[in-house]
Coordinates of C-alpha atoms and ligand atoms in Angstrom, one line a residue:
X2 CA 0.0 0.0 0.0
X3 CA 1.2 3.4 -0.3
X4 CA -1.5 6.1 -0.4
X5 CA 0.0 9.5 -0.3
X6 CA -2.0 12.7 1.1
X7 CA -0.5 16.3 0.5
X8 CA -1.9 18.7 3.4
X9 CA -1.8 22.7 2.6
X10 CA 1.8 22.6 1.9
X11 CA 3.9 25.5 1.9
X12 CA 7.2 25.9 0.7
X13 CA 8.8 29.3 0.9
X14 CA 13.0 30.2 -0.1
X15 CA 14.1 33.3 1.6
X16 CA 11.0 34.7 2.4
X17 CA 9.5 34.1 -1.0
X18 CA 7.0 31.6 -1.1
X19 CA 7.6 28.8 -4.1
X20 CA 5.1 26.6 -3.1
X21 CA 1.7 28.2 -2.2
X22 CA -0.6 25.8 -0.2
X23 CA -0.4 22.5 -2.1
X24 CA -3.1 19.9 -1.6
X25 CA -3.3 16.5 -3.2
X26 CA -4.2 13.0 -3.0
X27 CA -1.7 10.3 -5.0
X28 CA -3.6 6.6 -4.7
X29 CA -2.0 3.6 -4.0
X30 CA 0.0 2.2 -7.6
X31 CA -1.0 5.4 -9.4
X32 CA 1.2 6.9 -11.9
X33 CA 1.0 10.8 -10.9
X34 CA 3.3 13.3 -13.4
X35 CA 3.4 16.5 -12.2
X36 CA 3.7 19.2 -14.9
X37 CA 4.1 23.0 -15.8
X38 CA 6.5 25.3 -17.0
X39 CA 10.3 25.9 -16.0
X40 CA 10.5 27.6 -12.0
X41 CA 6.9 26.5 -11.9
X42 CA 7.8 24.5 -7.9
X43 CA 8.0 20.8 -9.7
X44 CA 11.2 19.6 -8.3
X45 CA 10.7 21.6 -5.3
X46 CA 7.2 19.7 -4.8
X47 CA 9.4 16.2 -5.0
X48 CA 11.9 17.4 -3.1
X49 CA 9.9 18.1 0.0
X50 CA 7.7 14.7 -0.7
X51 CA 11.5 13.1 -0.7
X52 CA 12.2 14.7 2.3
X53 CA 15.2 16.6 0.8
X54 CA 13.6 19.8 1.7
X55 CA 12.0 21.0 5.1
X56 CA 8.5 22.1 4.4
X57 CA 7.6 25.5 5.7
X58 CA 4.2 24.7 6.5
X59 CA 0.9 21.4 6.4
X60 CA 1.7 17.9 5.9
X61 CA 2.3 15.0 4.2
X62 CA 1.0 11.5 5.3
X63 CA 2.6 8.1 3.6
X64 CA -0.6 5.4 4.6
X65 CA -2.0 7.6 7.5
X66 CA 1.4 8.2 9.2
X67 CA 3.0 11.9 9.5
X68 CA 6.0 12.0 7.3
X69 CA 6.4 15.2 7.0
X70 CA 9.2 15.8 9.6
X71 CA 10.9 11.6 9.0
X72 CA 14.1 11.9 7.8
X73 CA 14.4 10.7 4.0
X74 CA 16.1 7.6 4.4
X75 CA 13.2 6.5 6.7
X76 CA 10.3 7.4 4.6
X77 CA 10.5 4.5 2.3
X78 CA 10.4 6.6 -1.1
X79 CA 12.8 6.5 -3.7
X80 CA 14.1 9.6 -5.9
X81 CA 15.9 9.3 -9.3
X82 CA 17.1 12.4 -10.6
X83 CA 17.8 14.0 -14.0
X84 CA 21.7 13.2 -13.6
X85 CA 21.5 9.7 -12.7
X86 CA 24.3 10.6 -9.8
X87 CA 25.8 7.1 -10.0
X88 CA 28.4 6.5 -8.1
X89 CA 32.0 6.4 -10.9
X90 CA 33.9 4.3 -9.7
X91 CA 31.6 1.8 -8.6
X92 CA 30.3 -1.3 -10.6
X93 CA 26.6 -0.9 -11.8
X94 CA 26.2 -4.0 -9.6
X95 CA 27.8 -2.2 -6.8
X96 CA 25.7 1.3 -7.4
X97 CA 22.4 -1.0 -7.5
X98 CA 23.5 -3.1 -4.0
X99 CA 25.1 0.1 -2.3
X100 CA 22.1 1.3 -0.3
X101 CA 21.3 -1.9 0.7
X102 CA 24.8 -2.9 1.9
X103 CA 25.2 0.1 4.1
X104 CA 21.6 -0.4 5.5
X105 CA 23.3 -3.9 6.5
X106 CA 20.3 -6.2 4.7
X107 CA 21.2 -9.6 3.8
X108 CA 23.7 -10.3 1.1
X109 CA 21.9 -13.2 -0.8
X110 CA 18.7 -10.7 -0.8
X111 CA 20.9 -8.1 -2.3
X112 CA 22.1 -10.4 -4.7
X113 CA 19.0 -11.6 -5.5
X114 CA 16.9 -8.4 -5.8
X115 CA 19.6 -7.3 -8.4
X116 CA 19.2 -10.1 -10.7
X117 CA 15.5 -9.3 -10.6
X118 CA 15.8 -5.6 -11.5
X119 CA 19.0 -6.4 -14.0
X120 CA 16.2 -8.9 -15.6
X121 CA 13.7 -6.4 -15.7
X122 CA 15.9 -3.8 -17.0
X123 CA 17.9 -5.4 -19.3
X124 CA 21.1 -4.5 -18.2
X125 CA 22.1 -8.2 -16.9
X126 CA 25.0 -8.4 -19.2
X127 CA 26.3 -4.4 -18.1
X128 CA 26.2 -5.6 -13.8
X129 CA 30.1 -5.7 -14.2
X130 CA 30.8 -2.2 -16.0
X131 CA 31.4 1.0 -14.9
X132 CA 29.4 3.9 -15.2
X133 CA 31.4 5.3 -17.9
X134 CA 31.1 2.1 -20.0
X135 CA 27.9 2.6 -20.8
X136 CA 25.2 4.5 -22.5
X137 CA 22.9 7.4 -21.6
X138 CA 20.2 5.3 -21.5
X139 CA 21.7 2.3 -20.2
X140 CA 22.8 4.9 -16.8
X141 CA 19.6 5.7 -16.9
X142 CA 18.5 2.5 -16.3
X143 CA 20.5 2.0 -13.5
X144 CA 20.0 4.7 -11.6
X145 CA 16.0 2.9 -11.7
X146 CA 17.5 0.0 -11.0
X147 CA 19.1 1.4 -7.8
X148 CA 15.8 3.1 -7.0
X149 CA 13.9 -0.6 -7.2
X150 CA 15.8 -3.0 -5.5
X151 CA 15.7 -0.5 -2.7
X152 CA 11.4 -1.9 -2.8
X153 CA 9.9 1.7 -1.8
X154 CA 6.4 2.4 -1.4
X155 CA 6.3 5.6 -3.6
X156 CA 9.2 6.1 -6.7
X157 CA 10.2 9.3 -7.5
X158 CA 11.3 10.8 -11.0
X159 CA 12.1 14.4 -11.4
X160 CA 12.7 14.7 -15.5
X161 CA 14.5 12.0 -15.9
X162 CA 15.0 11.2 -19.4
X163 CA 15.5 14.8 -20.0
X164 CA 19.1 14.4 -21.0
X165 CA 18.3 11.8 -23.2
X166 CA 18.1 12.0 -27.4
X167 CA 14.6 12.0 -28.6
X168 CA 14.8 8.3 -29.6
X169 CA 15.9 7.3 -26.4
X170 CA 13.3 9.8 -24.4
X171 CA 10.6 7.8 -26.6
X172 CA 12.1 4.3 -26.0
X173 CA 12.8 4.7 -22.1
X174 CA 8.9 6.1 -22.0
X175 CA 7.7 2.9 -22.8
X176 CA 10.1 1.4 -20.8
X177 CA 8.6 3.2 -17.3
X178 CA 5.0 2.6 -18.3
X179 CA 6.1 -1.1 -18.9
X180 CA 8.0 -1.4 -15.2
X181 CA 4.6 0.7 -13.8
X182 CA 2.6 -2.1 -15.1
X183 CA 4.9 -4.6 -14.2
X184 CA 5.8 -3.2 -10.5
X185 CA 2.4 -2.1 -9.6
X186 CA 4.2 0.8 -7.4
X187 CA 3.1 4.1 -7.1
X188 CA 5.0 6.6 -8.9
X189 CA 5.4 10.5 -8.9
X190 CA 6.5 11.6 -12.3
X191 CA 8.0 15.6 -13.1
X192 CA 8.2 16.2 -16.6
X193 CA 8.4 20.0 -18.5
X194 CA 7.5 18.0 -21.2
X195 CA 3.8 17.3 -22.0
X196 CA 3.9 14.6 -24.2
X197 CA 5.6 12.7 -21.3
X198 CA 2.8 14.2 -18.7
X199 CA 0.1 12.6 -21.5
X200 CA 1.1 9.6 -22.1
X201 CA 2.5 8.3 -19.4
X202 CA 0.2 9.6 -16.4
X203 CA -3.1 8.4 -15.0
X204 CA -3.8 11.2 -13.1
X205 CA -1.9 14.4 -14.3
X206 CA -1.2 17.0 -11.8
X207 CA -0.6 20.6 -14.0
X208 CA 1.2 22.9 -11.7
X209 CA 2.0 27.0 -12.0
X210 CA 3.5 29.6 -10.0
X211 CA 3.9 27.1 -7.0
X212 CA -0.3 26.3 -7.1
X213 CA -2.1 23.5 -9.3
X214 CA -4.0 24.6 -12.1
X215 CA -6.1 21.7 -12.7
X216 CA -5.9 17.7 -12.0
X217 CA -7.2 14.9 -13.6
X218 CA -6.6 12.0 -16.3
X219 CA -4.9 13.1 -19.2
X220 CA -8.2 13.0 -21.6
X221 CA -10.1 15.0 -19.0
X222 CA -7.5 17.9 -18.9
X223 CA -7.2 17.0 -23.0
X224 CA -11.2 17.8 -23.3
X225 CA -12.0 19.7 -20.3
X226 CA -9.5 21.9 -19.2
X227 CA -10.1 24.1 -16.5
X228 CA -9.0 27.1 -17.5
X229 CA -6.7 29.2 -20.4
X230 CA -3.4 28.4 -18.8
X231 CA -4.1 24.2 -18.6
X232 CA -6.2 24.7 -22.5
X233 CA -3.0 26.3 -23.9
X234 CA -0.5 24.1 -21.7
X235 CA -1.7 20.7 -23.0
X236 CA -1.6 19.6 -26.3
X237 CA 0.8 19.8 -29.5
X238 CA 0.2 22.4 -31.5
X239 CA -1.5 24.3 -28.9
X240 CA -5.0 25.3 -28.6
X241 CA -5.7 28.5 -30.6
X242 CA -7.5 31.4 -28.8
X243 CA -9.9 33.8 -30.4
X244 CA -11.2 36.9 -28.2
X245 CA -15.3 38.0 -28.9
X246 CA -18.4 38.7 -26.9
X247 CA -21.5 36.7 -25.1
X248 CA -23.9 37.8 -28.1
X249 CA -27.1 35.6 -26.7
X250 CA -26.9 33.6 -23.4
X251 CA -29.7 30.3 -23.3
X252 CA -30.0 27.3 -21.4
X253 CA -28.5 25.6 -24.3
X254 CA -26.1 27.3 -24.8
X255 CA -24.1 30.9 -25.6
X256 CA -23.7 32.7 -28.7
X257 CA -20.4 34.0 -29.3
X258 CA -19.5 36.7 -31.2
X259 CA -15.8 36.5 -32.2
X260 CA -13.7 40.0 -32.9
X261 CA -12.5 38.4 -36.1
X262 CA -15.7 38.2 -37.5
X263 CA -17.7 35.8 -37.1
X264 CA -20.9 34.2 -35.4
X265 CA -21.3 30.9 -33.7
X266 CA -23.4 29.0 -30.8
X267 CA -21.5 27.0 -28.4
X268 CA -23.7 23.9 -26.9
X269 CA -21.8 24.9 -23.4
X270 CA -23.9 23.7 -20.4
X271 CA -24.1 25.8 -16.8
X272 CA -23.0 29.2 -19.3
X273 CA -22.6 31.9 -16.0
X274 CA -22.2 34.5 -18.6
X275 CA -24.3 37.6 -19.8
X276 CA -24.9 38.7 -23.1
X277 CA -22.0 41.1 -23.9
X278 CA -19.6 39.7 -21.5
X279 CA -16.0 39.1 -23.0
X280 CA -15.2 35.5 -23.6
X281 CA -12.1 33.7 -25.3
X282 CA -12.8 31.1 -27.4
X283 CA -10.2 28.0 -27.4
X284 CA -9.9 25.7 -30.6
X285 CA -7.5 22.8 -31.2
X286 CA -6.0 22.4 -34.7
X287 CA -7.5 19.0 -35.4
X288 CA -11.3 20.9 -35.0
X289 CA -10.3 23.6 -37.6
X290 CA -11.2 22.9 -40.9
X291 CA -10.5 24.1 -44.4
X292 CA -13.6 25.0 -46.9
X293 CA -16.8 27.4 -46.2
X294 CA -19.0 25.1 -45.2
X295 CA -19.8 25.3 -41.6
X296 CA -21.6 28.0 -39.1
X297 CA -18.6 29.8 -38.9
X298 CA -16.3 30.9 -41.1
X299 CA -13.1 32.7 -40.8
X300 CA -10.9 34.1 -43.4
X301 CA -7.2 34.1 -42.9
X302 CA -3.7 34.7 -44.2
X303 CA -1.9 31.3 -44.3
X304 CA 1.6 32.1 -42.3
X305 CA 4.2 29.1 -42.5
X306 CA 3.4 25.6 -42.4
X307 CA 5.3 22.5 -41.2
X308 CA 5.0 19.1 -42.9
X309 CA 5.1 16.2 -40.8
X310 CA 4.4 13.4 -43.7
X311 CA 1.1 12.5 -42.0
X312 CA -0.3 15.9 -41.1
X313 CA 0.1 19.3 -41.8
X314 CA 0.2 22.2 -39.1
X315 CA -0.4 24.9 -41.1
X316 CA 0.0 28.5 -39.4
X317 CA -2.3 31.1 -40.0
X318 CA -3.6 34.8 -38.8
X319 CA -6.7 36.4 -38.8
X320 CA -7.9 39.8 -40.2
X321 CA -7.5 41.0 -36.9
X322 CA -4.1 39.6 -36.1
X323 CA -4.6 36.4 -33.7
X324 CA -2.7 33.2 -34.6
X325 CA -4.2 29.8 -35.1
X326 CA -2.9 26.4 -35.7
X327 CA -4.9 24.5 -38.7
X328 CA -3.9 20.6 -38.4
X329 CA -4.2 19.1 -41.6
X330 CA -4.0 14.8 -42.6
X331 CA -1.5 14.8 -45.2
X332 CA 0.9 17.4 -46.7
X333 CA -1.4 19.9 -48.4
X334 CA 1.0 23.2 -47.9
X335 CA -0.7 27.1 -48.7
X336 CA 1.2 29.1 -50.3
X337 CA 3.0 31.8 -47.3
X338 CA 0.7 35.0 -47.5
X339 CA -2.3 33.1 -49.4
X340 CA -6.3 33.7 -48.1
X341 CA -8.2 30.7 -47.1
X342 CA -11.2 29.9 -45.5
X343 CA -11.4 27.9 -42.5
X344 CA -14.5 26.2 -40.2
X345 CA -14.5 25.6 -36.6
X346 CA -16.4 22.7 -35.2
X347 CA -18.9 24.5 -33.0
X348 CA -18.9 21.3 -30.7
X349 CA -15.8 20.8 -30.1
X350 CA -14.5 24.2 -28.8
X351 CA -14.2 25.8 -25.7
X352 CA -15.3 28.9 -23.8
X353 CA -13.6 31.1 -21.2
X354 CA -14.5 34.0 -19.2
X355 CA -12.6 37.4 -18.8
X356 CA -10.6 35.6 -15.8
X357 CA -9.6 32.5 -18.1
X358 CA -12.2 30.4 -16.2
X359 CA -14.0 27.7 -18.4
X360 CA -17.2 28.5 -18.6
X361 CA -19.6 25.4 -18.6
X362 CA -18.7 21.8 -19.9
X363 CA -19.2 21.3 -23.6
X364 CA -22.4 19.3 -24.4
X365 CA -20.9 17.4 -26.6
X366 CA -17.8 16.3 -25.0
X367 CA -20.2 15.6 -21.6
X368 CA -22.5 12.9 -23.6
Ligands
ATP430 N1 17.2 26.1 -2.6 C1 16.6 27.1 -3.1 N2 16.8 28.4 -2.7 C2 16.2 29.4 -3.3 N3 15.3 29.3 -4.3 C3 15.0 28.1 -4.8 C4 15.7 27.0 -4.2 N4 15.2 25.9 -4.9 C5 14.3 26.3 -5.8 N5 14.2 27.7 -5.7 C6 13.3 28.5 -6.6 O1 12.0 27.9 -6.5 C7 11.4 28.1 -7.8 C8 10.9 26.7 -8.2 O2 12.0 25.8 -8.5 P1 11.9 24.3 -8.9 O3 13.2 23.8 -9.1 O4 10.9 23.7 -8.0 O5 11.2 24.5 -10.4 P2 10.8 23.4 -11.5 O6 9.3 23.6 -11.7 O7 11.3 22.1 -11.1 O8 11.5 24.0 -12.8 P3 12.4 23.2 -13.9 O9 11.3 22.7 -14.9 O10 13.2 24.3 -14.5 O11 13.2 22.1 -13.3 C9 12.4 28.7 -8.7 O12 12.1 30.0 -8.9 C10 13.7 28.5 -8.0 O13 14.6 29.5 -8.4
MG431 MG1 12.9 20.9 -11.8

């Protein structure tokens, strides 16, 4: 078991507070990736789960007990870090059995649990190398080696396939989702990267400015987000934002009048707004279409595209000057500076209010 519950945690450096009153719940054997932009309080999060940084203020509880003044070694949670911090002129064998040698445990176990994690890591033919013998990826795998023979109750990663090639990165992705299945251990995952957040989470935590924005599964932050910062944070290319008005408010809905011209009703259920309140639209690229037929129609200016082989991301602007993203199967290319006509798919986009909160639930994305 290893339930982990996050208490109003504060975290502050020299008088400036990093992390602002964090709470969260982390079920036994989920796979929990906390995400957000660079100095967003990721690592420092992980560090004061770890036990690597005193908290300034609430509590954290491993299965009901107080952990949040247990020193690290005793909290039975293991870190592995973006530099793998192996040890050089040690053995792989020897880095994975260290911790457990000094702790004095039994040297058959030891042996044993390394086989087990060499197995499950492929690296039974590298026990005898040196750190320096072997590749990025293959360190990598040790230093999660070292981290599972030690058998914790809660892993955790902060970024650590960031200094990986993108092959690799993709590879070693599979690789953790793999050992979460195979494990069944809880893990705590920091990533900058979304794509990592996405696909590797079950419950994604999105963090900014040392508060959480949003949490949930990766399709409901994908479909729902809660508000303009998690819409444009998740998803490659990003969601595209239009500004407009509230031009008719109903039970069924809300009438938006966009600033680049044109009309459209949003089947948005719960709409808190009034008619003539400013709202921001949010599209992703796959629900833009090219052509004129549609309820609303936009002309734009096509700006550069990039050609992926199987899509398109076409650039483009609108007569008044905001950006979109047009995803496209295939490689059909505009021409830079040529008009085009574009749809958006009424029921699949979102609306905000003037603070960037999401107004409603989308009908269609509720059924
Ligand atoms: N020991 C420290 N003393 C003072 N400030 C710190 C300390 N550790 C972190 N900070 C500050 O806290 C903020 C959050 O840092 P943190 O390392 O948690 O960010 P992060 O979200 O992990 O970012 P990145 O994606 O760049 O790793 C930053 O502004 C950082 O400068
Ligand atoms: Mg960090």
């Amino acid at each position: 078991m290893a339930d982990l519950k996050i208490h109003n945690l504060k975290k502050g450096f020299d008088g400036n507070e990093i992390i602002k009153g964090i709470d969260l719940d982390i079920r036994d054997r989920e796979f929990v990736v906390f995400v957000g932009p660079s100095g967003c309080g990721k690592s420092t999060l992980l560090r004061l789960i770890a036990g690597l940084e005193e908290v300034s203020s609430g509590r954290i509880e491993l299965d009901g007990r107080d952990i949040t003044d247990v020193s690290p070694a005793k909290r039975d949670l293991a870190m592995v870090f973006q530099t793998y911090a192996l040890y050089p002129h040690m053995t792989v064998r020897k880095n994975m059995s260290f911790a457990l040698d000094l702790a004095g445990a039994d040297k058959q176990e030891v042996a044993r649990k390394i086989e087990a994690a060499a197995r499950t890591l492929e690296l039974e033919p590298l026990l005898e190398r040196k750190p320096r013998q072997l590749s990025g990826g293959q360190r990598q795998r040790v230093a999660i080696g070292r981290a599972i023979v030690r058998n914790p109750k809660v892993f955790l990663f902060d970024e650590p396939l960031s200094n990986l090639d993108a092959a690799l990165r993709v590879q070693m992705r599979l690789e953790l989702s793999r050992l979460h299945q195979e494990l069944q251990a809880t893990m705590i995952y920091v990533t900058h990267d979304q794509v990592e957040a996405m696909t590797l989470a079950d419950k994604v935590v999105v963090l900014n400015g040392g508060r959480i924005e949003q949490v949930g599964s990766p399709m409901e932050l994908y479909h729902n987000p809660a508000n303009l910062f998690v819409a444009g944070f998740l998803g490659t290319p990003k969601m595209g934002f239009l500004k407009g008005r509230a031009s008719r408010v109903e039970a069924s809905g809300c009438e938006v009048e966009l600033d680049a011209g044109c009309r459209l009703f949003l089947p948005v259920s719960g709409a808190t707004l009034k008619t003539g309140d400013p709202v921001t639209l949010g599209i992703r690229p796959e629900h833009l279409n090219r052509g004129s037929e549609g309820n609303c129609q936009l002309t734009v200016k096509a700006d550069v595209s990039e050609r992926l082989g199987s899509d398109t991301y076409c650039h483009v602007v609108t007569g008044n000057g905001e950006q979109l993203t047009m995803r496209i199967r295939g490689d059909f290319t505009p021409r830079y500076g040529e008009s085009l006509s574009l749809t958006l798919e009424a029921t699949h986009c979102h609306l905000f209010d003037s603070n960037g909160v999401a107004v409603g639930q989308s009908l269609q994305q509720a059924a």
